[in-house]
PDB file of C-alpha atoms in Angstrom:
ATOM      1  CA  UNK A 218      61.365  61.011  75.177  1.00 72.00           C
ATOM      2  CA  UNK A 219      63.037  57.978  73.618  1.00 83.00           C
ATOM      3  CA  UNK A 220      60.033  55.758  72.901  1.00 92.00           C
ATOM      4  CA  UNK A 221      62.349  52.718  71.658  1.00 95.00           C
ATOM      5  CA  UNK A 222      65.251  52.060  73.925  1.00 95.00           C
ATOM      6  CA  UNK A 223      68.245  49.546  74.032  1.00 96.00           C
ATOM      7  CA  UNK A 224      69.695  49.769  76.993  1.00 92.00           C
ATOM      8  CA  UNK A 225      72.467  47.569  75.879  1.00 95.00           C
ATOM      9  CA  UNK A 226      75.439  49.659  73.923  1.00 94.00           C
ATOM     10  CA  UNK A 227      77.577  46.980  72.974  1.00 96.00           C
ATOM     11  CA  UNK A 228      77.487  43.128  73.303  1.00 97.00           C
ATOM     12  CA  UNK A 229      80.137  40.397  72.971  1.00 97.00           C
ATOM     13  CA  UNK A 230      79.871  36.623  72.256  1.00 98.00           C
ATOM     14  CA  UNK A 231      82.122  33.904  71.165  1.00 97.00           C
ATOM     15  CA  UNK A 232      81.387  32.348  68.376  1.00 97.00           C
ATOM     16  CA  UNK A 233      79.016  30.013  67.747  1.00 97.00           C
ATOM     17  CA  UNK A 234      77.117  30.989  70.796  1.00 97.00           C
ATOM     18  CA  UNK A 235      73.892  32.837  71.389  1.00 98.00           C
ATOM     19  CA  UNK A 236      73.629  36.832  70.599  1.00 98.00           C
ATOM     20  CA  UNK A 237      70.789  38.094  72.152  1.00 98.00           C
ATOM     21  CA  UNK A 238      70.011  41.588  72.094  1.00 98.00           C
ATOM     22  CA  UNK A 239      66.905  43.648  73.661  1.00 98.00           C
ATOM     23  CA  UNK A 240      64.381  46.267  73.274  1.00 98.00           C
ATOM     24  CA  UNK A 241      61.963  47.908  75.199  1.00 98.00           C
ATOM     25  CA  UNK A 242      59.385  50.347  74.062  1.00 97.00           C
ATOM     26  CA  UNK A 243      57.063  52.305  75.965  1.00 97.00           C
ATOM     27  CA  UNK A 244      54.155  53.683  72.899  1.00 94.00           C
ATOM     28  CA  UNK A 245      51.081  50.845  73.093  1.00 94.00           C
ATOM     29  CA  UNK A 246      50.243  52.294  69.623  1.00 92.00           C
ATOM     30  CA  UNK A 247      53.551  50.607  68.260  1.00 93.00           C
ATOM     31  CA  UNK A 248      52.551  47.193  66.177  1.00 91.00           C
ATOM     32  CA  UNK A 249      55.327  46.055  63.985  1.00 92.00           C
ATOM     33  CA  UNK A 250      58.708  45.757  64.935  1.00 94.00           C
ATOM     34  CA  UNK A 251      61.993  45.587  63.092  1.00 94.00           C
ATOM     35  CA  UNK A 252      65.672  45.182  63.599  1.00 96.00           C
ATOM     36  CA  UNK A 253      67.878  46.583  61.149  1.00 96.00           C
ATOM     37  CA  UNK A 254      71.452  45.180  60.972  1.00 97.00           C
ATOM     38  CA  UNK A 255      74.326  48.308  60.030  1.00 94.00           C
ATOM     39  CA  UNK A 256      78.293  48.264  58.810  1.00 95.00           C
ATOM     40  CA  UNK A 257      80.387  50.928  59.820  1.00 90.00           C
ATOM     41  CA  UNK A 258      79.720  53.219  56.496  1.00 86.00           C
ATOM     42  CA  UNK A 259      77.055  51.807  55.183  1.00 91.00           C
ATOM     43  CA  UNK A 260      73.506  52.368  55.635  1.00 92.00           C
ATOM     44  CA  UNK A 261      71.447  50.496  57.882  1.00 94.00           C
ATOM     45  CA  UNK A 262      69.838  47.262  56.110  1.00 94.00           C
ATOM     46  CA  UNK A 263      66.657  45.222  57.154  1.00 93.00           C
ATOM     47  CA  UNK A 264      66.873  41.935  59.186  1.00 95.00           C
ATOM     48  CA  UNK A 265      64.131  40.780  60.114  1.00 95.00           C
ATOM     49  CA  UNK A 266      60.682  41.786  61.892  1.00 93.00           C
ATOM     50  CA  UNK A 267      57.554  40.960  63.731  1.00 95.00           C
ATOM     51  CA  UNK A 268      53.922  42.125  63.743  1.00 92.00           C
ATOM     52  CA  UNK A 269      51.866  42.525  66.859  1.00 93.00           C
ATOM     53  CA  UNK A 270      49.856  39.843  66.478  1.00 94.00           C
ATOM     54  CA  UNK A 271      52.871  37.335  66.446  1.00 95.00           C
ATOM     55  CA  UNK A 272      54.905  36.902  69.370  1.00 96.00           C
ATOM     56  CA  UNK A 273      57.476  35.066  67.507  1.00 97.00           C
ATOM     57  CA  UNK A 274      59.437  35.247  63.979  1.00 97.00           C
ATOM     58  CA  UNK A 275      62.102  33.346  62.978  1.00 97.00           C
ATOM     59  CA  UNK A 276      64.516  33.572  59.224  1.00 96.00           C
ATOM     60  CA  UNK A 277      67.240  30.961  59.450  1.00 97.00           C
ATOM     61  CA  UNK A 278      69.687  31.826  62.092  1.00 98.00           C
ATOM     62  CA  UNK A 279      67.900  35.178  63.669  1.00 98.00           C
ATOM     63  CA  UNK A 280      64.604  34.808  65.483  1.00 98.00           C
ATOM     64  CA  UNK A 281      62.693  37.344  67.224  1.00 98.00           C
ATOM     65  CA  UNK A 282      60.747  37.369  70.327  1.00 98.00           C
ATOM     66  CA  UNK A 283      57.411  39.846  70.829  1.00 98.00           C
ATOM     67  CA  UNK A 284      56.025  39.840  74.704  1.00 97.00           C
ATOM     68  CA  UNK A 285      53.582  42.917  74.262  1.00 96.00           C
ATOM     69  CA  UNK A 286      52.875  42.650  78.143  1.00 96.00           C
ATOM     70  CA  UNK A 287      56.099  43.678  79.061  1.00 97.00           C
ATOM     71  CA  UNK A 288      56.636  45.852  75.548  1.00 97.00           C
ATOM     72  CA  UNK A 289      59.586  44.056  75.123  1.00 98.00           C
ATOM     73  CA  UNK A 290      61.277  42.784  72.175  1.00 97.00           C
ATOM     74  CA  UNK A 291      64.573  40.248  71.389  1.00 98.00           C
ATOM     75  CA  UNK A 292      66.797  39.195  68.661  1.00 98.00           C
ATOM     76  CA  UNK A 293      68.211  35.601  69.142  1.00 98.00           C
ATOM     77  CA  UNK A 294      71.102  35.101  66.585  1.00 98.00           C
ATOM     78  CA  UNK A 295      72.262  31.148  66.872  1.00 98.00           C
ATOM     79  CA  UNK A 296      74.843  30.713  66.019  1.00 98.00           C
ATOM     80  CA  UNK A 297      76.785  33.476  66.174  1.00 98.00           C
ATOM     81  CA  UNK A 298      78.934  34.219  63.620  1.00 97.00           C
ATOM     82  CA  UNK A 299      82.376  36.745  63.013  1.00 96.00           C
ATOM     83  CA  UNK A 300      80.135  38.734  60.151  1.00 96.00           C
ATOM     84  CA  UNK A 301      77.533  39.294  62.427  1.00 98.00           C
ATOM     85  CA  UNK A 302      79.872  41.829  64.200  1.00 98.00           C
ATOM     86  CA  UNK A 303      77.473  45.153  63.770  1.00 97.00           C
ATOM     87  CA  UNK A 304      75.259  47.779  65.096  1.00 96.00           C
ATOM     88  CA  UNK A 305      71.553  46.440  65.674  1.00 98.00           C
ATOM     89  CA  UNK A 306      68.718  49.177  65.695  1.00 96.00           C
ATOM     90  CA  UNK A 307      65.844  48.162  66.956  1.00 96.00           C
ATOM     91  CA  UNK A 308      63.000  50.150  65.503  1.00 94.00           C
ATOM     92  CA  UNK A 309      59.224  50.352  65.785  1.00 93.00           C
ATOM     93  CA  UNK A 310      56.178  51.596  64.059  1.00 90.00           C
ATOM     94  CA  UNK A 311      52.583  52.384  64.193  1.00 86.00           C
ATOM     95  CA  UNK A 312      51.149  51.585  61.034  1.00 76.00           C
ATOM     96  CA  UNK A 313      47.305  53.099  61.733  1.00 73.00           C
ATOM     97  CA  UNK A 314      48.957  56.633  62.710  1.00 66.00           C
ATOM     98  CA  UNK A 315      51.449  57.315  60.617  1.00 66.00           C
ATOM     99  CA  UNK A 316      54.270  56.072  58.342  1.00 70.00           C
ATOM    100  CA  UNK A 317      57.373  56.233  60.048  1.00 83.00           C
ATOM    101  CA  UNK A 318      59.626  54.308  62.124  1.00 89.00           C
ATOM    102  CA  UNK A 319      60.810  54.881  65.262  1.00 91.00           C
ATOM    103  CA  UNK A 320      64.514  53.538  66.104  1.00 93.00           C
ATOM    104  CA  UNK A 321      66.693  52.977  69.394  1.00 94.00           C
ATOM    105  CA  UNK A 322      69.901  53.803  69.573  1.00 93.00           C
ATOM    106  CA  UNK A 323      71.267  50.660  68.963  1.00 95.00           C
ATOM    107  CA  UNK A 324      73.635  47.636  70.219  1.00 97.00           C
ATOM    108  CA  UNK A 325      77.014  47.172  68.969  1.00 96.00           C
ATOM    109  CA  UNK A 326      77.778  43.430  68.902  1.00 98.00           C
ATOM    110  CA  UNK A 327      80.803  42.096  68.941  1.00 98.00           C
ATOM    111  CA  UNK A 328      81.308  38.083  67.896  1.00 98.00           C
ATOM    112  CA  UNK A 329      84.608  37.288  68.487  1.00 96.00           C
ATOM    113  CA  UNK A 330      86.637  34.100  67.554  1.00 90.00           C
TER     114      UNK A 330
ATOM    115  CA  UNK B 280      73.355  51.502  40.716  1.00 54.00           C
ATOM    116  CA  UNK B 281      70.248  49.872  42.134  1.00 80.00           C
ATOM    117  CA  UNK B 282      70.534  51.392  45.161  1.00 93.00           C
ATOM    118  CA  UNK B 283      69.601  54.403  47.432  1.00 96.00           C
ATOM    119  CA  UNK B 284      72.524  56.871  46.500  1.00 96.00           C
ATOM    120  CA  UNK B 285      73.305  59.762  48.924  1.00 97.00           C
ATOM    121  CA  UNK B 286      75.804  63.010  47.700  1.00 97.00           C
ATOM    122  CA  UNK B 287      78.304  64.522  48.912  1.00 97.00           C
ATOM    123  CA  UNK B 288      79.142  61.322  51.009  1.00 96.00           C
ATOM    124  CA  UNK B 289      81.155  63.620  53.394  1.00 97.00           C
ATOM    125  CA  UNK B 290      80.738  67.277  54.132  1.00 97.00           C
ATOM    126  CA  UNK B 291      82.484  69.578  56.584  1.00 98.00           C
ATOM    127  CA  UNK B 292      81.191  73.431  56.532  1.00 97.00           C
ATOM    128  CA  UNK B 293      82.280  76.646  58.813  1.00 97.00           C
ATOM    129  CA  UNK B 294      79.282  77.359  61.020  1.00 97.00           C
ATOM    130  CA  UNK B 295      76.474  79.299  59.177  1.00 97.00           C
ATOM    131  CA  UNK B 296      76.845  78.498  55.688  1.00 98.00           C
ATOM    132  CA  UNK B 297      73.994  76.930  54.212  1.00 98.00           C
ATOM    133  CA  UNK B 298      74.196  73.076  52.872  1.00 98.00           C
ATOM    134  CA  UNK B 299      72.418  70.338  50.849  1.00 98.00           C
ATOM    135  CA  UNK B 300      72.287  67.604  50.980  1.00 98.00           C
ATOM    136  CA  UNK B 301      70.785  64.530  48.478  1.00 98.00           C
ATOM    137  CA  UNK B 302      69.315  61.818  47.796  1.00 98.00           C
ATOM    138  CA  UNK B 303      68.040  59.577  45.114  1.00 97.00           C
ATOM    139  CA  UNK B 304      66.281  56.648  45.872  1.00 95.00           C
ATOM    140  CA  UNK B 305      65.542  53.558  44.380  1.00 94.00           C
ATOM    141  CA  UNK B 306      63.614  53.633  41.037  1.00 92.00           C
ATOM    142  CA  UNK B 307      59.870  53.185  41.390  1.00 89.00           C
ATOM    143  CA  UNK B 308      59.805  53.855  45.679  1.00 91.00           C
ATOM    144  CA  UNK B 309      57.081  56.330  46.238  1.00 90.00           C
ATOM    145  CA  UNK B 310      57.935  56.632  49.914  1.00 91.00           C
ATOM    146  CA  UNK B 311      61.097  58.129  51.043  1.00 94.00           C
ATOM    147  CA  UNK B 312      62.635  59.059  54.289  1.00 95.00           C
ATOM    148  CA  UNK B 313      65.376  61.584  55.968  1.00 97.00           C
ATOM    149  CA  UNK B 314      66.801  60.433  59.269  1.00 96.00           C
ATOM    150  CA  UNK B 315      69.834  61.748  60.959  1.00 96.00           C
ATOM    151  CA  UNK B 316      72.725  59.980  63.557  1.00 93.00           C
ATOM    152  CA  UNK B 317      74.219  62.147  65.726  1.00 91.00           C
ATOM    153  CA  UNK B 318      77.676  60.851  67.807  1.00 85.00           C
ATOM    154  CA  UNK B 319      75.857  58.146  70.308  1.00 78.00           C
ATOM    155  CA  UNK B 320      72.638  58.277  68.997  1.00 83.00           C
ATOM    156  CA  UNK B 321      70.158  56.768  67.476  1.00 85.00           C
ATOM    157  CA  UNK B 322      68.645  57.182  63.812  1.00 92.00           C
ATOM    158  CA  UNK B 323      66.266  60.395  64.765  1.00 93.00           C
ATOM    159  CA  UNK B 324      62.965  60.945  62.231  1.00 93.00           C
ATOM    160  CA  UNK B 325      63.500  64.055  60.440  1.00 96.00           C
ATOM    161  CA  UNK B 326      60.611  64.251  57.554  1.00 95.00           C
ATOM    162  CA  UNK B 327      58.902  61.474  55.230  1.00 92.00           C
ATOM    163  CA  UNK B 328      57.636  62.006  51.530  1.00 93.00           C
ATOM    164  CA  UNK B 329      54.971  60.186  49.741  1.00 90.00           C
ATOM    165  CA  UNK B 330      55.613  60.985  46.366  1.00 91.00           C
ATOM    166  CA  UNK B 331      55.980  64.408  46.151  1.00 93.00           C
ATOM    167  CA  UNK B 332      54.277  65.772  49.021  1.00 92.00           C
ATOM    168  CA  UNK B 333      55.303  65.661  52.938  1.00 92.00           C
ATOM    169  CA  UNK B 334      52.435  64.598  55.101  1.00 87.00           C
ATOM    170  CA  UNK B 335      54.870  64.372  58.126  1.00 89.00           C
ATOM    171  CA  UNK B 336      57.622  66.901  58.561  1.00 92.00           C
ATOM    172  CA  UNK B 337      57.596  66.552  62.472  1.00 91.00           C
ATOM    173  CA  UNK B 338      61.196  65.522  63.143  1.00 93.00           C
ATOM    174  CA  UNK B 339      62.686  68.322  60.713  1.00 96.00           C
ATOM    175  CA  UNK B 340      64.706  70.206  64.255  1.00 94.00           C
ATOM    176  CA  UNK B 341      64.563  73.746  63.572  1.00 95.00           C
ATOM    177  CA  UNK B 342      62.895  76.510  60.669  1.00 96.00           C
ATOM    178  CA  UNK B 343      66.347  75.877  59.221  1.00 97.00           C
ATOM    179  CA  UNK B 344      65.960  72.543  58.326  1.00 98.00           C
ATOM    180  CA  UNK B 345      63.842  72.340  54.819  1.00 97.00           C
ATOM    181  CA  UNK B 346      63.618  69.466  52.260  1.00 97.00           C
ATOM    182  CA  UNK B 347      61.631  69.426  48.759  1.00 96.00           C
ATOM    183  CA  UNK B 348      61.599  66.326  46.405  1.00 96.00           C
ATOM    184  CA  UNK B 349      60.579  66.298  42.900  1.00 91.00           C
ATOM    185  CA  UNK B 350      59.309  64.084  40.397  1.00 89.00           C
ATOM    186  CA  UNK B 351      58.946  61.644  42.746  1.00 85.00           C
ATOM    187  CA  UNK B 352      62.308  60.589  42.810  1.00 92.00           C
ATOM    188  CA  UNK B 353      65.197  63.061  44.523  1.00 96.00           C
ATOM    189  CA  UNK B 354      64.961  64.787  47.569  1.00 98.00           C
ATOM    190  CA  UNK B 355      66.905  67.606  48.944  1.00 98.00           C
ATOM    191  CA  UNK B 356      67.340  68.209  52.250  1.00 98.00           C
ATOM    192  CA  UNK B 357      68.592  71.949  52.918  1.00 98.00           C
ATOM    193  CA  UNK B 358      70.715  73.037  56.094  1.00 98.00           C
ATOM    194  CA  UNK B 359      70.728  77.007  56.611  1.00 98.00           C
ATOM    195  CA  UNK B 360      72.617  79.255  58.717  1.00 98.00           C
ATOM    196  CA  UNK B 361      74.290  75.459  60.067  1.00 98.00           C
ATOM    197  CA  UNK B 362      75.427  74.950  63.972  1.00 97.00           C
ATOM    198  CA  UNK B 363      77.850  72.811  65.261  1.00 96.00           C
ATOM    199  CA  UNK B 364      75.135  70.622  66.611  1.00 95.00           C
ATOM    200  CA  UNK B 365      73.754  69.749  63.008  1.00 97.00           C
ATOM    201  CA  UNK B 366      77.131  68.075  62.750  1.00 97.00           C
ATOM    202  CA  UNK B 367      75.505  64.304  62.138  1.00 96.00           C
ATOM    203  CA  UNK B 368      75.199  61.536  59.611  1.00 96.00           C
ATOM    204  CA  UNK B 369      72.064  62.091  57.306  1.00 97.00           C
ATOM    205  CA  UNK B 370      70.541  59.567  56.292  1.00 97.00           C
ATOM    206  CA  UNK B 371      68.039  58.996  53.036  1.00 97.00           C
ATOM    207  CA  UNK B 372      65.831  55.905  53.031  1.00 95.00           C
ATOM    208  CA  UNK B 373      63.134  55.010  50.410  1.00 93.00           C
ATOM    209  CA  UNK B 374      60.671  52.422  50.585  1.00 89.00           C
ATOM    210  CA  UNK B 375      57.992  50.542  48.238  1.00 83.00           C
ATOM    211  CA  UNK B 376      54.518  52.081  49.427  1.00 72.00           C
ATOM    212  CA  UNK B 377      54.821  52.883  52.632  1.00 62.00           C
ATOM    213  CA  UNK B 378      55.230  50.927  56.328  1.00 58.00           C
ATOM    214  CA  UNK B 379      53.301  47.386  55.658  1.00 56.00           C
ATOM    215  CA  UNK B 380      56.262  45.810  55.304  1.00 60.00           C
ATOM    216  CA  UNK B 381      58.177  48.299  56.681  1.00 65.00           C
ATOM    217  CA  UNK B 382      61.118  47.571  55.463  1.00 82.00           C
ATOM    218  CA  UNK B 383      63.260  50.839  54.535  1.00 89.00           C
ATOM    219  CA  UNK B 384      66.343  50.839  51.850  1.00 92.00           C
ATOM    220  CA  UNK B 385      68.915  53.026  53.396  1.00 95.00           C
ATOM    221  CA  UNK B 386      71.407  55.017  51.423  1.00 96.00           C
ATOM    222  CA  UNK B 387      75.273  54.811  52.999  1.00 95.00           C
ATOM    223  CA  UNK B 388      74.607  58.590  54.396  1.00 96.00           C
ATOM    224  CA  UNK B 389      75.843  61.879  54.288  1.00 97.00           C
ATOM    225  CA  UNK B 390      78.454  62.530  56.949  1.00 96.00           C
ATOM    226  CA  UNK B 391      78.006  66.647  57.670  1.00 97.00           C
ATOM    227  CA  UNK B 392      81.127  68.025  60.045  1.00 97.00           C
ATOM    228  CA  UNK B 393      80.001  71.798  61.036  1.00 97.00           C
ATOM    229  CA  UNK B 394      83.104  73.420  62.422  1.00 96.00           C
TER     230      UNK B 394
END
């Protein structure tokens, strides 16, 4: 039962154009969101993130969208930029019932020149 | 370093020897985390510590899978008897407090390779 889903596996955009990447979740108990940003052989590192009671967050050049109707998530990246070719994991969390998060399976995106 | 450190960064194994695998997060993080990536998949919960104790162990796969973590710092996650399928990358994550932030400090991984 994946509970945090992109259905997206890969992604590619010129640069200087809009990324957008999306998420869909199915648990209503879910209240903060996060995307995590990962290198090949590294270890995933945090982006940015959202609580439920925000439908929008924005840090410099990412912004991300919340429509809790639809339990659907977004990650806007303008402009798009070469080193922002990487795997984004969506993930999601329900901080009254426990402590950990759950991720999707994540969106390789590919800026290209 | 300052950093979450994993060991051994790679690992390959013949099928049902036993492994570990470790992890050493950053100083003063009470919270820490196991989560695996297997080919095409996402990161999959495996078990989370709050200091020394495990108050959710739910995503641990089999009776095979085992972690313990002392002092409050390093964990050990244990493999026995390993299958092919355990062949993933493990990954160790520590964190602050807990989820209010929730932002998680991920180490670079283990890669395990059961053949």
């Amino acid at each position: 039962d994946q509970q945090v889903k992109q259905n997206s596996p890969s992604l590619s955009v010129q640069e200087g154009r809009i990324s957008i990447l999306n998420c869909d979740y199915t648990n209503s108990m879910f209240d903060y969101f996060l995307w995590y940003k990962k290198y090949p052989a590294e270890g995933p590192t945090f982006l940015i993130s959202i609580s439920s009671i925000k439908d929008k967050n924005e840090d410099g050049r990412f912004t991300v969208f919340l429509n809790k109707s639809a339990k659907h998530l977004s990650l806007h990246i303008v402009p798009s930029q070469p080193g922002d070719s990487a795997v984004y994991f969506c993930a999601a969390s329900d901080t009254g019932g426990g402590n950990k998060l759950t991720f999707g399976t994540g969106t390789q995106l590919k800026v290209e020149l | 370093g300052a950093g979450v450190s994993q060991s051994p960064s790679n690992k390959v194994t013949e099928k049902g020897k036993d492994v570990e695998l470790r992890c050493d997060p950053i100083s003063g993080h009470t919270a820490l985390y196991w989560y695996r990536q297997s080919l095409g998949q996402g990161l999959e919960f495996l078990i989370y510590f709050q200091g020394n104790s495990a108050p959710d162990k739910s995503g641990l796969p089999s009776d095979r899978f085992s972690a313990e973590r002392t002092g409050g710092s390093v964990s050990t996650l244990t493999i026995q008897r390993t299958q092919q399928e355990d062949s993933a990358v493990y990954l160790c994550a520590s964190s602050l407090i807990g989820l209010n932030t929730g932002e998680l400090f991920f180490g670079e991984g283990s890669r395990l390779t059961v053949l």
